[in-house]
Amino acid sequence: MLTLLDDIHFSLAARQSCAIVGASGSGKSTLLALLAGLDRPSRGTVRIGGVDLYAMDEDARAAWRARHLGFVFQSFQLMAHLSALENVMLPLELQGDPRARDRAVAMLERVGLGARLGHTPRKLSGGEQQRVALARAFVVEPALLLADEPTGSLDHATGETVMQLMLALNRERGTTLVMVTHDLGLAARCDRQLRLEAGRIVADTARAASA
């Protein structure tokens, strides 16, 4: 039997930011999928806010994710036929929020895209698409945001802008952030870093306090 993760134990405080780093194949994306309730572990538990994700059935986990988790992907994962505004409204509409439009507009303005509300993804730059993705993730006010290489497909300057925005929103919204990244510079800006090797945590370091 292939073991992807082995003897993984860690906990995060609310509002904390954590980077998961390691070489390709070390288990980073698998760990993120487990935290999202997408892959069932062969043993062990994942608890978020006191909730045991795998004590729920698949439908219940999906409903829980919709209310409590946000996702940001390297490839943006926007709906190509929807405008920026419609992409950000979508998770709110699925929750039946009558204020979906107003909340989505406010969130897009916060990420600097108030003038791009009607633009579809193909009319937006990579950095703008990722800002739409951030707006979509944060608009539901998730307890936990999971980000998988959020700057991986962006140039350095654009990635820096997106990272600054994501960390600012993390602080403003009181969201716990878990980010998979190969960029050690970005990882160092998180409160904690977990380094994986061959499916095990080999280092757990905290960012040094500012002087």
Tab-separated table of C-alpha atoms in Angstrom:
chain	number	residue	atom	x	y	z
A	1	MET	CA	0.000	0.000	0.000
A	2	LEU	CA	1.299	3.443	-0.933
A	3	THR	CA	1.530	5.815	2.053
A	4	LEU	CA	1.179	9.467	1.003
A	5	LEU	CA	1.156	11.001	4.471
A	6	ASP	CA	2.419	9.425	7.673
A	7	ASP	CA	2.088	10.460	11.313
A	8	ILE	CA	0.924	14.019	10.569
A	9	HIS	CA	-0.082	15.923	13.699
A	10	PHE	CA	-0.500	19.692	13.958
A	11	SER	CA	-2.982	22.328	15.049
A	12	LEU	CA	-3.448	25.954	14.063
A	13	ALA	CA	-4.883	28.812	16.057
A	14	ALA	CA	-7.734	30.831	14.633
A	15	ARG	CA	-6.502	33.703	12.432
A	16	GLN	CA	-3.064	32.117	12.030
A	17	SER	CA	-1.366	31.886	8.629
A	18	CYS	CA	0.590	28.746	7.789
A	19	ALA	CA	2.678	27.826	4.758
A	20	ILE	CA	3.190	24.188	3.775
A	21	VAL	CA	6.446	23.773	1.883
A	22	GLY	CA	8.427	20.870	0.474
A	23	ALA	CA	9.577	19.279	-2.751
A	24	SER	CA	7.149	18.011	-5.371
A	25	GLY	CA	5.717	14.697	-4.238
A	26	SER	CA	6.228	15.412	-0.540
A	27	GLY	CA	2.492	15.328	0.188
A	28	LYS	CA	1.578	19.025	0.241
A	29	SER	CA	-1.437	18.878	-2.070
A	30	THR	CA	-2.658	15.645	-0.455
A	31	LEU	CA	-2.567	17.333	2.935
A	32	LEU	CA	-4.510	20.300	1.563
A	33	ALA	CA	-7.151	17.960	0.105
A	34	LEU	CA	-7.551	16.261	3.485
A	35	LEU	CA	-7.973	19.610	5.210
A	36	ALA	CA	-10.670	20.466	2.677
A	37	GLY	CA	-12.540	17.247	3.292
A	38	LEU	CA	-12.036	16.158	-0.306
A	39	ASP	CA	-9.937	13.020	0.306
A	40	ARG	CA	-10.768	10.606	3.126
A	41	PRO	CA	-7.772	9.581	5.275
A	42	SER	CA	-7.206	5.865	5.852
A	43	ARG	CA	-6.929	6.667	9.548
A	44	GLY	CA	-6.916	9.688	11.820
A	45	THR	CA	-9.164	12.721	12.060
A	46	VAL	CA	-9.322	16.271	10.738
A	47	ARG	CA	-11.038	18.727	13.062
A	48	ILE	CA	-11.769	22.308	12.065
A	49	GLY	CA	-13.447	24.543	14.615
A	50	GLY	CA	-14.280	21.475	16.669
A	51	VAL	CA	-15.983	19.745	13.733
A	52	ASP	CA	-14.738	16.270	12.732
A	53	LEU	CA	-14.908	16.480	8.932
A	54	TYR	CA	-14.879	12.746	8.391
A	55	ALA	CA	-17.646	12.035	10.886
A	56	MET	CA	-19.935	13.603	8.256
A	57	ASP	CA	-21.058	12.002	5.030
A	58	GLU	CA	-19.988	13.454	1.677
A	59	ASP	CA	-23.070	15.648	1.246
A	60	ALA	CA	-22.740	17.090	4.740
A	61	ARG	CA	-19.049	17.817	4.159
A	62	ALA	CA	-19.880	19.595	0.896
A	63	ALA	CA	-22.455	21.758	2.688
A	64	TRP	CA	-19.968	22.484	5.457
A	65	ARG	CA	-17.282	23.477	2.946
A	66	ALA	CA	-19.641	25.885	1.227
A	67	ARG	CA	-20.218	27.750	4.474
A	68	HIS	CA	-16.818	27.610	6.149
A	69	LEU	CA	-14.033	27.141	3.572
A	70	GLY	CA	-12.552	29.322	0.868
A	71	PHE	CA	-10.252	28.095	-1.921
A	72	VAL	CA	-7.645	29.831	-4.081
A	73	PHE	CA	-5.935	27.849	-6.842
A	74	GLN	CA	-2.895	28.433	-9.042
A	75	SER	CA	-5.113	28.169	-12.135
A	76	PHE	CA	-7.754	30.575	-10.728
A	77	GLN	CA	-10.679	28.179	-11.435
A	78	LEU	CA	-13.029	30.963	-12.500
A	79	MET	CA	-16.167	30.270	-14.535
A	80	ALA	CA	-15.155	31.429	-18.020
A	81	HIS	CA	-18.661	32.421	-19.135
A	82	LEU	CA	-19.385	34.517	-16.035
A	83	SER	CA	-18.292	38.085	-15.372
A	84	ALA	CA	-16.036	38.953	-12.449
A	85	LEU	CA	-19.098	40.064	-10.505
A	86	GLU	CA	-21.026	36.896	-11.320
A	87	ASN	CA	-18.057	34.723	-10.310
A	88	VAL	CA	-17.896	36.388	-6.898
A	89	MET	CA	-21.667	36.356	-6.456
A	90	LEU	CA	-21.917	32.638	-7.213
A	91	PRO	CA	-21.032	31.161	-3.782
A	92	LEU	CA	-23.314	33.693	-2.088
A	93	GLU	CA	-26.175	32.874	-4.443
A	94	LEU	CA	-25.703	29.174	-3.701
A	95	GLN	CA	-26.207	30.060	-0.031
A	96	GLY	CA	-29.355	32.018	-0.889
A	97	ASP	CA	-27.885	35.319	0.318
A	98	PRO	CA	-30.238	38.161	-0.745
A	99	ARG	CA	-27.302	40.608	-0.485
A	100	ALA	CA	-25.123	38.628	-2.894
A	101	ARG	CA	-24.705	41.421	-5.436
A	102	ASP	CA	-23.921	44.161	-2.921
A	103	ARG	CA	-21.442	41.984	-1.026
A	104	ALA	CA	-19.731	40.871	-4.250
A	105	VAL	CA	-19.416	44.454	-5.518
A	106	ALA	CA	-17.908	45.567	-2.200
A	107	MET	CA	-15.425	42.692	-2.233
A	108	LEU	CA	-14.316	43.378	-5.810
A	109	GLU	CA	-13.850	47.032	-4.946
A	110	ARG	CA	-11.710	45.954	-1.971
A	111	VAL	CA	-9.372	44.020	-4.281
A	112	GLY	CA	-9.163	46.934	-6.705
A	113	LEU	CA	-11.469	45.631	-9.419
A	114	GLY	CA	-14.450	47.923	-9.048
A	115	ALA	CA	-14.021	48.991	-12.679
A	116	ARG	CA	-13.894	45.388	-13.947
A	117	LEU	CA	-17.207	44.046	-12.663
A	118	GLY	CA	-18.560	43.117	-16.091
A	119	HIS	CA	-15.363	41.635	-17.498
A	120	THR	CA	-15.160	37.905	-18.143
A	121	PRO	CA	-11.913	36.103	-17.202
A	122	ARG	CA	-10.500	36.161	-20.740
A	123	LYS	CA	-10.606	39.975	-20.626
A	124	LEU	CA	-8.632	40.085	-17.382
A	125	SER	CA	-4.898	39.689	-16.787
A	126	GLY	CA	-3.588	36.787	-14.709
A	127	GLY	CA	-3.186	39.028	-11.681
A	128	GLU	CA	-6.702	40.382	-12.090
A	129	GLN	CA	-8.098	36.860	-12.384
A	130	GLN	CA	-6.367	35.865	-9.170
A	131	ARG	CA	-7.782	38.928	-7.435
A	132	VAL	CA	-11.253	37.847	-8.575
A	133	ALA	CA	-10.489	34.416	-7.132
A	134	LEU	CA	-9.442	36.022	-3.842
A	135	ALA	CA	-12.633	38.075	-3.768
A	136	ARG	CA	-14.707	34.948	-4.416
A	137	ALA	CA	-12.902	33.072	-1.632
A	138	PHE	CA	-13.154	35.818	0.984
A	139	VAL	CA	-16.672	37.046	0.184
A	140	VAL	CA	-18.246	34.134	2.078
A	141	GLU	CA	-16.180	35.101	5.159
A	142	PRO	CA	-14.672	31.621	5.551
A	143	ALA	CA	-13.218	30.383	8.808
A	144	LEU	CA	-10.424	28.717	6.812
A	145	LEU	CA	-8.860	29.677	3.483
A	146	LEU	CA	-6.871	27.034	1.601
A	147	ALA	CA	-4.519	28.298	-1.114
A	148	ASP	CA	-2.670	25.990	-3.501
A	149	GLU	CA	0.299	27.786	-5.123
A	150	PRO	CA	-1.733	31.030	-5.355
A	151	THR	CA	1.078	32.947	-7.079
A	152	GLY	CA	2.556	30.026	-9.044
A	153	SER	CA	1.324	31.159	-12.457
A	154	LEU	CA	2.072	34.864	-11.959
A	155	ASP	CA	5.220	36.899	-12.559
A	156	HIS	CA	7.124	38.033	-9.477
A	157	ALA	CA	5.726	41.568	-9.258
A	158	THR	CA	2.134	40.463	-9.811
A	159	GLY	CA	2.557	37.571	-7.398
A	160	GLU	CA	3.874	39.959	-4.765
A	161	THR	CA	0.811	42.179	-5.180
A	162	VAL	CA	-1.535	39.203	-4.879
A	163	MET	CA	0.304	37.859	-1.830
A	164	GLN	CA	0.169	41.220	-0.048
A	165	LEU	CA	-3.540	41.404	-0.740
A	166	MET	CA	-4.195	37.854	0.461
A	167	LEU	CA	-2.342	38.422	3.741
A	168	ALA	CA	-4.093	41.765	4.250
A	169	LEU	CA	-7.502	40.166	3.709
A	170	ASN	CA	-6.502	37.329	6.023
A	171	ARG	CA	-5.840	39.839	8.812
A	172	GLU	CA	-8.905	41.971	8.092
A	173	ARG	CA	-11.359	39.079	7.908
A	174	GLY	CA	-9.923	37.027	10.759
A	175	THR	CA	-9.525	33.987	8.514
A	176	THR	CA	-7.133	31.129	9.170
A	177	LEU	CA	-4.896	30.696	6.124
A	178	VAL	CA	-3.159	27.502	4.983
A	179	MET	CA	-1.072	27.933	1.846
A	180	VAL	CA	0.912	25.430	-0.199
A	181	THR	CA	3.842	27.118	-1.930
A	182	HIS	CA	7.278	26.452	-3.405
A	183	ASP	CA	8.246	30.085	-2.795
A	184	LEU	CA	10.200	30.195	0.459
A	185	GLY	CA	10.079	33.997	0.457
A	186	LEU	CA	6.295	33.940	0.518
A	187	ALA	CA	6.262	31.142	3.065
A	188	ALA	CA	8.468	33.159	5.417
A	189	ARG	CA	5.761	35.821	5.639
A	190	CYS	CA	3.297	33.403	7.210
A	191	ASP	CA	3.085	32.909	10.973
A	192	ARG	CA	4.199	29.294	10.654
A	193	GLN	CA	5.914	27.031	8.156
A	194	LEU	CA	5.443	23.277	7.960
A	195	ARG	CA	8.028	21.470	5.851
A	196	LEU	CA	7.086	18.081	4.452
A	197	GLU	CA	9.439	15.376	3.246
A	198	ALA	CA	8.154	12.004	2.028
A	199	GLY	CA	4.778	12.571	3.650
A	200	ARG	CA	6.059	13.558	7.088
A	201	ILE	CA	6.445	16.902	8.840
A	202	VAL	CA	10.202	17.376	9.321
A	203	ALA	CA	10.133	20.999	10.485
A	204	ASP	CA	7.567	23.277	12.132
A	205	THR	CA	8.856	26.818	12.513
A	206	ALA	CA	7.273	30.060	13.611
A	207	ARG	CA	8.043	33.440	12.088
A	208	ALA	CA	10.306	35.557	14.270
A	209	ALA	CA	8.460	38.363	16.051
A	210	SER	CA	9.037	41.834	14.653
A	211	ALA	CA	11.400	43.966	16.620
